[in-house]
Amino acid sequence: MASGAAPTLVRLERVGKVFPNGPAIEDLSLSVGEGEVVSLVGPSGCGKSTTLRLIAGLDAPDTGAIVWSGGAAPAMGFVFQDPTLMPWATVEANVALPLRLRGRDRAAMQGEVRSALAALGLADAGGLYPRELSGGMRMRASIARALIERPRLLLMDEPFAALDEMTRFRLNDDLLRLRRDTGATILFVTHSIYEAAYLSDRIVVMSPRPGRAVAEIAVDAPPDREGYRHAPAFMEMCRAVSAALRTAGAEAAA
Amino acid sequence: MTPPRALAPLTALALALAAWETLVRVNGVPAYILPAPSLVLTTLWSDRAVLAPSLLVTLRTAMAALFLATTGGLALAILFARARWLERALYPFAVIMQVTPVVAIAPLLLIYAEPQTAVLACAFLVAFFPILANASLGLSSTDRGLVDLFRLSRATRMQELVHLRLPAALPQILAGIRIGGGLSLVGAVVAEIAAGTAGAGAGLAFRIVEAGYRLNIPRMFAALVLIALAGLVIFAVLNWLSARLLSPWHESAAPRRLG
Ligand SMILES: Nc1ncnc2c1ncn2[C@@H]1O[C@H](COP(=O)(O)OP(=O)(O)O)[C@@H](O)[C@H]1O
Ligand SMILES: [Mg+2]
C-alpha cells in the first residue's frame, strides 16, 4: 500500500490559488493513491488548509486542475481542526447529520450511527451534548461523522493539534486501526513531524507561502506500526522530514 | 444552607411597604395624596370588576403584539439572511421606526386607525425591532465551519436554514423575544394613554388616566401595581421558556457544574 502501485485516486496538477493578499499556493502538484495515507506537512500559513478545501470542493482553484480517477469527485469526509459539532444536537444527531441531509429516515440509519459511534469508542456517549465531552471525545465524534458515509477519501486538517499528547497518541493509533479495518484513503494535514512519520505511507513537504510540494518521502514501516514509535527507523524518518522542511524554508528565503 | 435567592428582594419589598404604611398612618396622610399599601390592596379587590377586564385587554394587546412582532421579525430576518440587498434597502427604515419614540407616533396612528388597532400597532412597532435585530445578528453569525460542513454534504438552502442557521441563532432569537416581550407592554401602555379609549376596550393605562381625572388615587396605584405585575409575569414566562429551550446545550442555561 505504500508502494506507487496503488491506482491514483486524485491528482493535483500545478494548482494555484490567489487570495486578495496574494497567492496562497502556486504550482502545487501531488497525488493520492487508493488506500494510501498521505500527510501534508509545512510551515503554518503555507496553504495546507487551502489545499484540502480545494480538494473538497469548498473553494475553486484559480489555476491548474484537480483530476479524479472516476472523472467526478467521490464522496469525501472532512475533519476540521475544530471538532465543528452542532452544540444544540446530541453526539448521535451530530454523527448522523450527513445521512440526515441526504434525506435518510431516522430508523434506517440507527444501525450505521451506532456502529460509527462504537468504532470510535463513543458507544455510551450518543446521548450527550458536545459541551459535556472532553476535547478528545469531541474530535472522535467529528471523525465518526466524517466516516458515516464511508467516504472514498478522508480529508483531515490538523485534527489533533489542539489535544494533549496522550490523547493525541491514542487517537493516532485509533486512526491507524480504522484505516486497517476500512481501507480508507486519507489525506492528513499536520504540522507535527512525529505524527506525519507515524501515520503516513507517504509525506509531502510543502514550501512556505506560496505553498508548493517540494519533497516527497515514502515511509517504509510495518502496516500495524507495532512498536514503530520507538524504532530507530522512526527517528530516522523524523530526521529526514525535518531536514526536508529546513531545505524548503531555506530555498524560499534565498 | 444558603437562603433562597428570592429572600433578599422580598425582604426589601416588605420593609419598604411597612415603612410606607407606617408613614401614611402616623402622619395621617389623606388617601387622595398618598394611599397606604393596605388601601391599594383593598382597592385591587373592591375595584376588580373594573380592573380585571382592563388587565385582560392590556395583556391581550401586549401578547398579540409580541406574537406579530416575533413572526414578522423572524420572517424579515430570514429574508435579510437570504438577500443582503434587501437588508441594505430596508434596515435603515427599521432603525428610523425604532428611534422615533412611540409616544410621538401614537397620535398619528390614531387618526388613521381604530383605537384598538392603533394601540396594537404601537405595541408591535416597539417590540418588532429588537426581535428583528437580534434574529438578524444570530442568523448571520453561524459558525463558518458548520456552514462548510453543510455545503460538503450538499445541503439545500432550506436544510441549511432549518437544521443550521435557525438552531444556531436560537439564543439570539430568544434574547430578542425576551426584550420584545417587555417592550410590547410598554408600547401598549403608552398607546392606551394616547388613545384614551373608554368602554369595553379600555386597558389598564386608560384606567390610570381616568382615575387621575377623578382623583381616585388608590385606583391609580392599583392599576399601576397590575401593570407592574403583568410586566413581571411576561418577563418570567419568557425567561422560563428561553431556559427550557436552551437548557440542554447552551452555556447561558446549562446547570452549573458542581465543584
Ligand atoms: N479566505 C481567505 N482569504 C484570504 N486569505 C486567506 C484565506 N484563507 C487562507 N488565506 C491565507 O492563505 C494562506 C494559507 O492559508 P492556509 O491554507 O490556512 O495555511 P495553513 O493551513 O498551511 O496554515 C495564509 O497566509 C492565509 O492567511
Ligand atoms: Mg491550516
Tab-separated table of C-alpha atoms in Angstrom, chain A:
chain	number	residue	atom	x	y	z
A	1	MET	CA	0.000	0.000	0.000
A	2	ALA	CA	2.948	2.306	0.497
A	3	SER	CA	4.206	1.487	-2.968
A	4	GLY	CA	3.422	3.547	-6.028
A	5	ALA	CA	1.474	0.592	-7.413
A	6	ALA	CA	-1.859	1.758	-5.977
A	7	PRO	CA	-4.069	3.375	-8.630
A	8	THR	CA	-4.310	7.120	-8.257
A	9	LEU	CA	-7.494	8.433	-6.665
A	10	VAL	CA	-6.837	12.126	-7.142
A	11	ARG	CA	-4.112	14.203	-8.752
A	12	LEU	CA	-3.460	17.921	-8.317
A	13	GLU	CA	-1.815	19.373	-11.424
A	14	ARG	CA	0.032	22.656	-10.916
A	15	VAL	CA	-2.789	24.025	-8.805
A	16	GLY	CA	-2.739	27.675	-7.741
A	17	LYS	CA	-4.993	29.736	-5.503
A	18	VAL	CA	-4.762	33.501	-5.114
A	19	PHE	CA	-6.341	35.440	-2.248
A	20	PRO	CA	-6.727	39.232	-2.223
A	21	ASN	CA	-3.479	39.433	-0.233
A	22	GLY	CA	-1.530	37.355	-2.738
A	23	PRO	CA	-1.079	33.743	-3.859
A	24	ALA	CA	-1.557	31.115	-1.136
A	25	ILE	CA	-0.434	28.109	-3.179
A	26	GLU	CA	1.336	28.038	-6.511
A	27	ASP	CA	2.163	25.250	-8.934
A	28	LEU	CA	1.181	22.631	-6.378
A	29	SER	CA	1.282	19.095	-7.756
A	30	LEU	CA	0.622	15.972	-5.762
A	31	SER	CA	-1.318	12.748	-5.981
A	32	VAL	CA	-3.035	10.395	-3.569
A	33	GLY	CA	-3.386	6.680	-4.356
A	34	GLU	CA	-6.322	4.467	-3.437
A	35	GLY	CA	-5.964	3.253	0.152
A	36	GLU	CA	-2.951	5.440	0.812
A	37	VAL	CA	-2.375	7.641	3.855
A	38	VAL	CA	-0.608	10.805	2.731
A	39	SER	CA	0.495	13.545	5.103
A	40	LEU	CA	0.895	17.161	4.128
A	41	VAL	CA	3.429	18.970	6.281
A	42	GLY	CA	4.687	22.516	6.032
A	43	PRO	CA	5.081	25.725	7.990
A	44	SER	CA	1.968	27.486	9.219
A	45	GLY	CA	0.332	29.615	6.533
A	46	CYS	CA	1.847	27.674	3.616
A	47	GLY	CA	-1.559	26.710	2.216
A	48	LYS	CA	-2.248	23.269	3.698
A	49	SER	CA	-5.833	24.053	4.673
A	50	THR	CA	-6.383	25.812	1.366
A	51	THR	CA	-5.236	22.673	-0.447
A	52	LEU	CA	-7.724	20.499	1.452
A	53	ARG	CA	-10.550	22.950	0.793
A	54	LEU	CA	-9.777	22.900	-2.927
A	55	ILE	CA	-9.827	19.106	-2.981
A	56	ALA	CA	-13.101	19.059	-1.029
A	57	GLY	CA	-14.645	21.482	-3.498
A	58	LEU	CA	-15.233	24.148	-0.851
A	59	ASP	CA	-13.129	26.521	-2.962
A	60	ALA	CA	-12.169	26.509	-6.615
A	61	PRO	CA	-8.550	26.684	-7.816
A	62	ASP	CA	-7.571	29.735	-9.867
A	63	THR	CA	-5.086	27.818	-11.987
A	64	GLY	CA	-4.299	24.167	-12.627
A	65	ALA	CA	-6.639	21.221	-12.266
A	66	ILE	CA	-7.799	18.626	-9.799
A	67	VAL	CA	-8.259	15.315	-11.596
A	68	TRP	CA	-10.285	12.456	-10.102
A	69	SER	CA	-9.797	8.851	-11.157
A	70	GLY	CA	-13.504	8.282	-11.816
A	71	GLY	CA	-13.924	11.625	-13.551
A	72	ALA	CA	-16.066	13.150	-10.808
A	73	ALA	CA	-15.250	13.844	-7.181
A	74	PRO	CA	-16.295	10.946	-4.934
A	75	ALA	CA	-17.930	11.138	-1.504
A	76	MET	CA	-15.496	12.784	0.906
A	77	GLY	CA	-15.326	13.131	4.656
A	78	PHE	CA	-13.752	16.245	6.151
A	79	VAL	CA	-12.384	16.582	9.664
A	80	PHE	CA	-11.620	20.187	10.561
A	81	GLN	CA	-9.103	21.389	13.104
A	82	ASP	CA	-12.006	22.250	15.429
A	83	PRO	CA	-14.494	19.463	16.052
A	84	THR	CA	-17.176	21.703	14.462
A	85	LEU	CA	-20.080	19.983	16.180
A	86	MET	CA	-23.560	21.457	16.435
A	87	PRO	CA	-23.803	22.393	20.127
A	88	TRP	CA	-27.597	22.035	20.152
A	89	ALA	CA	-27.527	18.426	18.940
A	90	THR	CA	-26.504	15.245	20.730
A	91	VAL	CA	-23.432	13.303	19.649
A	92	GLU	CA	-25.710	10.841	17.891
A	93	ALA	CA	-27.511	13.566	15.945
A	94	ASN	CA	-24.198	15.202	15.058
A	95	VAL	CA	-22.770	11.963	13.697
A	96	ALA	CA	-25.987	11.232	11.795
A	97	LEU	CA	-26.051	14.685	10.175
A	98	PRO	CA	-24.625	13.763	6.740
A	99	LEU	CA	-27.125	10.911	6.392
A	100	ARG	CA	-29.969	13.121	7.504
A	101	LEU	CA	-29.092	15.792	4.991
A	102	ARG	CA	-29.410	13.112	2.322
A	103	GLY	CA	-32.968	12.563	3.463
A	104	ARG	CA	-32.460	9.206	5.148
A	105	ASP	CA	-35.024	8.478	7.819
A	106	ARG	CA	-34.063	8.105	11.432
A	107	ALA	CA	-34.933	4.436	11.889
A	108	ALA	CA	-32.984	3.278	8.830
A	109	MET	CA	-29.740	4.934	9.897
A	110	GLN	CA	-29.807	3.878	13.553
A	111	GLY	CA	-27.551	0.872	12.969
A	112	GLU	CA	-24.979	2.805	10.954
A	113	VAL	CA	-24.805	5.569	13.524
A	114	ARG	CA	-24.394	3.118	16.350
A	115	SER	CA	-21.564	1.241	14.665
A	116	ALA	CA	-19.805	4.501	13.729
A	117	LEU	CA	-20.001	5.572	17.374
A	118	ALA	CA	-18.725	2.196	18.545
A	119	ALA	CA	-15.806	2.278	16.096
A	120	LEU	CA	-14.607	5.484	17.769
A	121	GLY	CA	-15.227	4.422	21.347
A	122	LEU	CA	-18.306	6.608	21.731
A	123	ALA	CA	-20.842	3.815	22.230
A	124	ASP	CA	-22.012	5.266	25.543
A	125	ALA	CA	-21.788	8.934	24.564
A	126	GLY	CA	-24.510	9.055	21.888
A	127	GLY	CA	-26.972	10.905	24.100
A	128	LEU	CA	-24.532	13.537	25.373
A	129	TYR	CA	-24.208	17.109	24.134
A	130	PRO	CA	-20.844	18.388	22.838
A	131	ARG	CA	-20.354	20.627	25.885
A	132	GLU	CA	-20.404	17.508	28.037
A	133	LEU	CA	-17.495	15.884	26.167
A	134	SER	CA	-13.740	16.151	26.566
A	135	GLY	CA	-11.699	17.556	23.682
A	136	GLY	CA	-10.640	14.086	22.615
A	137	MET	CA	-14.204	12.783	22.598
A	138	ARG	CA	-15.372	15.769	20.555
A	139	MET	CA	-12.743	15.017	17.965
A	140	ARG	CA	-13.790	11.348	17.950
A	141	ALA	CA	-17.370	12.435	17.258
A	142	SER	CA	-16.137	14.649	14.446
A	143	ILE	CA	-14.241	11.716	12.905
A	144	ALA	CA	-17.241	9.405	13.306
A	145	ARG	CA	-19.338	11.931	11.428
A	146	ALA	CA	-16.785	12.173	8.624
A	147	LEU	CA	-16.746	8.375	8.285
A	148	ILE	CA	-20.506	7.784	8.487
A	149	GLU	CA	-20.940	7.821	4.714
A	150	ARG	CA	-17.938	5.535	4.106
A	151	PRO	CA	-16.190	8.196	2.021
A	152	ARG	CA	-13.663	7.180	-0.634
A	153	LEU	CA	-11.386	9.933	0.694
A	154	LEU	CA	-10.996	11.269	4.209
A	155	LEU	CA	-9.536	14.775	4.473
A	156	MET	CA	-8.176	15.725	7.887
A	157	ASP	CA	-6.935	19.219	8.715
A	158	GLU	CA	-4.680	19.129	11.784
A	159	PRO	CA	-7.380	17.196	13.631
A	160	PHE	CA	-5.351	16.510	16.746
A	161	ALA	CA	-3.420	19.778	17.037
A	162	ALA	CA	-5.469	21.047	19.964
A	163	LEU	CA	-5.297	17.846	22.007
A	164	ASP	CA	-2.912	16.871	24.756
A	165	GLU	CA	-0.152	14.468	23.797
A	166	MET	CA	-1.554	11.328	25.445
A	167	THR	CA	-4.934	11.780	23.758
A	168	ARG	CA	-3.174	12.512	20.532
A	169	PHE	CA	-1.147	9.271	20.648
A	170	ARG	CA	-4.272	7.266	21.396
A	171	LEU	CA	-6.173	8.864	18.507
A	172	ASN	CA	-3.215	8.269	16.184
A	173	ASP	CA	-3.402	4.554	16.988
A	174	ASP	CA	-7.176	4.551	16.583
A	175	LEU	CA	-6.817	6.175	13.199
A	176	LEU	CA	-4.337	3.503	12.093
A	177	ARG	CA	-6.727	0.794	13.241
A	178	LEU	CA	-9.646	2.432	11.422
A	179	ARG	CA	-7.590	2.660	8.320
A	180	ARG	CA	-6.670	-1.030	8.569
A	181	ASP	CA	-10.313	-2.022	9.089
A	182	THR	CA	-11.812	0.145	6.381
A	183	GLY	CA	-9.006	0.566	3.859
A	184	ALA	CA	-9.827	4.298	3.794
A	185	THR	CA	-7.753	6.723	1.769
A	186	ILE	CA	-6.594	9.575	3.966
A	187	LEU	CA	-5.024	12.961	3.237
A	188	PHE	CA	-3.797	14.226	6.556
A	189	VAL	CA	-2.542	17.736	7.298
A	190	THR	CA	-0.319	18.171	10.300
A	191	HIS	CA	2.490	20.381	11.455
A	192	SER	CA	3.807	17.634	13.663
A	193	ILE	CA	6.740	15.800	12.116
A	194	TYR	CA	6.243	12.884	14.529
A	195	GLU	CA	2.605	12.486	13.650
A	196	ALA	CA	3.350	12.546	9.926
A	197	ALA	CA	6.107	9.957	10.295
A	198	TYR	CA	3.942	7.712	12.453
A	199	LEU	CA	0.737	7.718	10.390
A	200	SER	CA	1.694	8.049	6.772
A	201	ASP	CA	2.621	5.886	3.852
A	202	ARG	CA	3.961	8.997	2.179
A	203	ILE	CA	4.798	12.509	3.375
A	204	VAL	CA	4.529	15.546	1.133
A	205	VAL	CA	6.568	18.522	2.313
A	206	MET	CA	5.375	21.996	1.334
A	207	SER	CA	7.374	25.211	0.996
A	208	PRO	CA	6.462	28.391	2.882
A	209	ARG	CA	3.757	30.568	1.289
A	210	PRO	CA	3.038	30.409	-1.597
A	211	GLY	CA	2.992	26.658	-0.997
A	212	ARG	CA	4.375	24.109	-3.417
A	213	ALA	CA	5.166	20.437	-2.901
A	214	VAL	CA	8.954	20.472	-2.592
A	215	ALA	CA	9.715	16.958	-1.339
A	216	GLU	CA	8.091	13.564	-1.061
A	217	ILE	CA	9.227	10.962	1.423
A	218	ALA	CA	7.964	7.382	1.349
A	219	VAL	CA	7.588	5.786	4.764
A	220	ASP	CA	8.634	2.175	4.894
A	221	ALA	CA	7.045	0.818	8.055
A	222	PRO	CA	5.021	-2.217	9.124
A	223	PRO	CA	1.330	-1.595	8.436
A	224	ASP	CA	0.253	-2.000	12.060
A	225	ARG	CA	3.112	0.256	13.268
A	226	GLU	CA	3.513	-2.003	16.268
A	227	GLY	CA	6.385	-0.562	18.290
A	228	TYR	CA	7.265	1.746	15.433
A	229	ARG	CA	7.187	4.831	17.629
A	230	HIS	CA	10.274	3.526	19.448
A	231	ALA	CA	12.106	2.030	16.472
A	232	PRO	CA	15.321	3.610	15.203
A	233	ALA	CA	13.721	3.734	11.732
A	234	PHE	CA	11.067	6.081	13.141
A	235	MET	CA	13.639	8.529	14.494
A	236	GLU	CA	15.431	8.325	11.173
A	237	MET	CA	12.220	9.200	9.354
A	238	CYS	CA	11.586	12.183	11.609
A	239	ARG	CA	15.096	13.456	10.908
A	240	ALA	CA	14.539	13.113	7.165
A	241	VAL	CA	11.240	15.048	7.247
A	242	SER	CA	12.758	17.698	9.450
A	243	ALA	CA	15.675	18.114	7.046
A	244	ALA	CA	13.311	18.377	4.065
A	245	LEU	CA	11.322	21.090	5.873
A	246	ARG	CA	14.516	23.033	6.611
A	247	THR	CA	15.609	22.820	2.991
A	248	ALA	CA	12.172	24.008	1.847
A	249	GLY	CA	12.382	27.001	4.166
A	250	ALA	CA	15.950	27.852	3.140
A	251	GLU	CA	15.072	27.699	-0.557
A	252	ALA	CA	12.241	30.159	-0.093
A	253	ALA	CA	14.396	32.545	1.911
A	254	ALA	CA	17.184	32.551	-0.670
